[in-house]
Amino acid sequence: EPEVTQTPSHQVTQMGQEVILRCVPISNHLYFYWYRQILGQKVEFLVSFYNNEISEKSEIFDDQFSVERPDGSNFTLKIRSTKLEDSAMYFCASSVGDRGTDTQYFGPGTRLTVL
Amino acid sequence: AQKVTQAQTEISVVEKEDVTLDCVYETRDTTYYLFWYKQPPSGELVFLIRRNSFDEQNEISGRYSWNFQKSTSSFNFTITASQVVDSAVYFCALSDFGAGNMLTFGGGTRLMVKP
């Protein structure tokens, strides 16, 4: 069964450093997402991406965040200058379509620890 | 604005007991989709079910059943004859046309099933 994959599973970085989290969505999916879950809290939407453009973004997704689909398979989230409060689990998801008509399937997550 | 409330933060049951997880949502849209995801201790988000706002039929899948009541804006999830492997955090989520394909998650309910 196709699945979303994410690398690395755990990333430790120093405050102020740049990190890139990588995701490979399910191959026939057209919509891609990033969500964040701070430890013990709920899952929060960051951004959705379609046709090489951001479709929606939340207030959390400020100028220090960016997303990219550098090739036909990868979808990346870059945090330019990490802060302590960026420590969280980051989930990538993908869906065939949008507008809630299609289920978003999530990857296993990348745990980001900012020291 | 959309909102999902899971009032039960933590539930503990003994194996073989039935348990119901509550979910109440708010949305201005008449067309929307509701989801349940399971987050086991390993951390990934596993899709369980999607329902659209036009279909109020209850659904059963094995030991799982879902009760969607538009009149009370609720989408409750029942596990019959719970098992230790059901121990996880369960998230209810909402997607409506006003918010693109963004999923709004509830705070989650941690279910502990004891042997």
Coordinates of C-alpha atoms in Angstrom, one line a residue:
Chain A
E1 CA 0.0 0.0 0.0
P2 CA 1.4 3.4 -1.0
E3 CA 2.4 5.6 1.9
V4 CA 3.9 9.0 2.7
T5 CA 7.5 8.9 3.8
Q6 CA 9.5 11.4 5.8
T7 CA 13.2 11.9 6.5
P8 CA 14.8 12.2 8.9
S9 CA 12.8 10.6 11.6
H10 CA 14.6 12.8 14.2
Q11 CA 16.5 16.0 13.7
V12 CA 18.5 17.8 16.4
T13 CA 19.7 21.3 15.6
Q14 CA 21.0 24.4 17.3
M15 CA 18.9 27.5 17.6
G16 CA 19.5 29.8 14.7
Q17 CA 20.4 27.0 12.3
E18 CA 18.5 26.2 9.1
V19 CA 16.8 22.8 8.8
I20 CA 15.1 21.1 5.8
L21 CA 12.5 18.4 6.5
R22 CA 11.8 16.1 3.6
C23 CA 8.8 14.2 2.5
V24 CA 7.9 11.9 -0.4
P25 CA 4.1 12.1 -0.9
I26 CA 2.0 9.3 -2.4
S27 CA 2.8 9.2 -6.1
N28 CA -0.6 10.0 -7.6
H29 CA -1.4 12.7 -5.1
L30 CA -1.5 16.3 -6.1
Y31 CA -2.0 18.2 -2.8
F32 CA 0.6 18.3 -0.2
Y33 CA 0.6 19.6 3.4
W34 CA 2.7 20.2 6.4
Y35 CA 1.3 20.1 10.0
R36 CA 3.0 20.6 13.3
Q37 CA 2.4 19.0 16.7
I38 CA 4.1 20.4 19.7
L39 CA 4.6 17.7 22.3
G40 CA 1.3 16.7 24.0
Q41 CA -0.7 19.2 22.0
K42 CA -3.0 19.1 19.0
V43 CA -2.0 18.9 15.4
E44 CA -1.9 22.3 13.7
F45 CA -2.0 23.1 10.1
L46 CA 1.0 24.9 8.6
V47 CA 0.6 25.0 4.8
S48 CA -1.0 23.4 1.8
F49 CA 0.7 23.2 -1.6
Y50 CA -0.7 22.5 -5.1
N51 CA 0.7 23.0 -8.6
N52 CA 3.9 24.4 -7.2
E53 CA 2.2 27.1 -5.2
I54 CA 1.1 27.6 -1.7
S55 CA -2.7 27.2 -1.5
E56 CA -3.3 28.0 2.1
K57 CA -1.1 28.9 5.1
S58 CA -1.7 29.4 8.7
E59 CA -0.5 32.2 11.0
I60 CA 2.2 29.9 12.2
F61 CA 3.7 29.7 8.7
D62 CA 5.6 33.0 8.9
D63 CA 8.6 34.2 6.8
Q64 CA 11.0 31.8 8.4
F65 CA 9.2 28.9 6.8
S66 CA 9.2 27.9 3.2
V67 CA 8.1 24.9 1.1
E68 CA 9.3 23.6 -2.1
R69 CA 8.8 20.7 -4.5
P70 CA 12.3 20.5 -5.9
D71 CA 11.6 17.5 -8.1
G72 CA 8.8 15.2 -9.1
S73 CA 8.8 13.3 -5.8
N74 CA 10.1 15.3 -2.9
F75 CA 8.3 18.0 -0.9
T76 CA 10.3 19.9 1.6
L77 CA 9.8 22.2 4.5
K78 CA 12.6 24.7 5.3
I79 CA 12.9 26.6 8.6
R80 CA 15.5 29.3 8.0
S81 CA 16.5 30.2 11.6
T82 CA 15.2 27.7 14.1
K83 CA 13.9 28.8 17.5
L84 CA 13.4 26.8 20.6
E85 CA 9.6 27.0 20.1
D86 CA 10.0 25.2 16.7
S87 CA 10.7 22.0 18.6
A88 CA 7.8 19.7 17.5
M89 CA 6.8 16.8 15.4
Y90 CA 6.3 17.8 11.8
F91 CA 3.9 15.8 9.7
C92 CA 3.7 15.8 6.0
A93 CA 0.5 14.7 4.3
S94 CA -0.9 14.3 0.8
S95 CA -4.2 13.9 -0.9
V96 CA -5.5 13.2 -4.4
G97 CA -7.8 16.2 -4.4
D98 CA -8.7 19.2 -2.2
R99 CA -11.7 20.8 -0.5
G100 CA -12.1 18.0 1.9
T101 CA -13.3 15.6 -0.7
D102 CA -10.2 13.5 -0.4
T103 CA -8.5 12.1 2.7
Q104 CA -5.2 13.4 3.7
Y105 CA -2.7 10.6 4.4
F106 CA 0.1 11.4 6.9
G107 CA 3.7 10.4 7.0
P108 CA 5.3 9.1 10.2
G109 CA 6.6 12.5 11.1
T110 CA 9.9 14.1 11.8
R111 CA 10.7 15.0 15.4
L112 CA 12.6 18.3 15.4
T113 CA 14.5 19.2 18.5
V114 CA 16.0 22.7 18.7
L115 CA 18.6 23.2 21.4
Chain B
A1 CA -14.0 29.9 11.9
Q2 CA -14.0 26.2 12.4
K3 CA -13.4 24.5 15.7
V4 CA -13.3 21.0 17.0
T5 CA -13.7 20.1 20.7
Q6 CA -12.8 16.8 22.3
A7 CA -13.8 17.4 25.9
Q8 CA -12.3 14.1 27.1
T9 CA -8.6 14.5 27.4
E10 CA -8.0 11.1 28.8
I11 CA -10.0 7.9 29.2
S12 CA -9.0 4.7 30.9
V13 CA -10.9 1.5 30.5
V14 CA -10.3 -2.2 31.2
E15 CA -10.0 -4.5 28.2
K16 CA -13.3 -5.6 26.7
E17 CA -15.2 -2.6 27.9
D18 CA -16.9 -0.4 25.3
V19 CA -15.8 3.2 25.1
T20 CA -17.1 6.3 23.3
L21 CA -14.9 9.2 22.3
D22 CA -16.8 12.5 21.9
C23 CA -16.3 15.1 19.2
V24 CA -18.2 18.3 18.8
Y25 CA -17.5 20.7 15.9
E26 CA -18.3 24.2 14.8
T27 CA -18.4 25.4 11.3
R28 CA -20.4 28.0 9.2
D29 CA -20.3 25.9 6.1
T30 CA -23.1 23.6 5.1
T31 CA -20.7 21.3 3.3
Y32 CA -17.9 19.9 5.4
Y33 CA -16.0 16.7 6.1
L34 CA -15.2 15.0 9.4
F35 CA -12.4 12.7 10.1
W36 CA -11.0 10.5 12.9
Y37 CA -7.3 9.8 13.1
K38 CA -5.5 7.5 15.5
Q39 CA -2.0 8.3 16.9
P40 CA -0.5 5.2 18.5
P41 CA 2.5 5.5 20.9
S42 CA 4.8 5.2 17.9
G43 CA 3.6 8.7 16.8
E44 CA 2.2 8.4 13.3
L45 CA -1.3 9.5 12.4
V46 CA -3.4 6.8 11.0
F47 CA -6.6 7.6 9.1
L48 CA -9.7 5.9 10.4
I49 CA -12.7 7.4 8.7
R50 CA -14.1 10.3 6.7
R51 CA -17.7 11.4 6.6
N52 CA -19.3 14.2 4.6
S53 CA -22.0 16.5 6.0
F54 CA -24.7 15.1 3.8
D55 CA -24.4 11.6 5.0
E56 CA -25.7 11.1 8.5
Q57 CA -25.8 7.4 8.4
N58 CA -23.9 5.7 11.2
E59 CA -21.0 3.5 10.1
I60 CA -19.6 0.4 11.6
S61 CA -16.2 -1.2 10.8
G62 CA -15.5 -4.2 12.9
R63 CA -15.3 -3.1 16.5
Y64 CA -15.4 0.6 15.5
S65 CA -18.5 2.6 14.9
W66 CA -19.2 6.3 14.4
N67 CA -22.3 8.3 15.2
F68 CA -22.7 11.5 13.2
Q69 CA -25.5 13.8 14.5
K70 CA -25.8 17.1 12.6
S71 CA -28.4 18.4 15.0
T72 CA -25.9 18.4 17.8
S73 CA -22.8 18.9 15.7
S74 CA -21.3 15.8 17.0
F75 CA -19.3 12.9 15.5
N76 CA -18.7 10.4 18.2
F77 CA -16.5 7.3 17.9
T78 CA -17.2 4.0 19.8
I79 CA -14.9 1.1 20.2
T80 CA -16.6 -2.1 21.2
A81 CA -14.8 -4.7 23.3
S82 CA -11.7 -2.6 23.6
Q83 CA -8.3 -4.2 23.3
V84 CA -4.9 -3.1 24.7
V85 CA -3.8 -2.3 21.1
D86 CA -6.5 0.4 20.9
S87 CA -4.4 2.4 23.4
A88 CA -3.6 5.6 21.5
V89 CA -4.5 9.2 21.2
Y90 CA -7.5 9.7 18.9
F91 CA -8.1 13.0 17.0
C92 CA -11.2 14.2 15.5
A93 CA -10.8 16.7 12.6
L94 CA -12.9 18.9 10.4
S95 CA -12.4 20.3 6.9
D96 CA -14.8 22.7 5.3
F97 CA -14.9 24.6 2.0
G98 CA -14.3 27.9 3.6
A99 CA -10.9 26.8 4.8
G100 CA -9.7 25.1 1.7
N101 CA -8.4 21.7 2.5
M102 CA -7.0 22.6 5.9
L103 CA -7.8 20.1 8.6
T104 CA -8.7 21.5 12.0
F105 CA -7.9 19.0 14.7
G106 CA -9.4 18.7 18.1
G107 CA -7.2 18.4 21.1
G108 CA -7.3 14.6 21.1
T109 CA -8.4 12.0 23.6
R110 CA -5.8 9.7 25.1
L111 CA -7.3 6.2 25.5
M112 CA -5.6 3.8 27.8
V113 CA -6.9 0.2 27.7
K114 CA -5.6 -1.9 30.6
P115 CA -5.4 -5.6 30.5

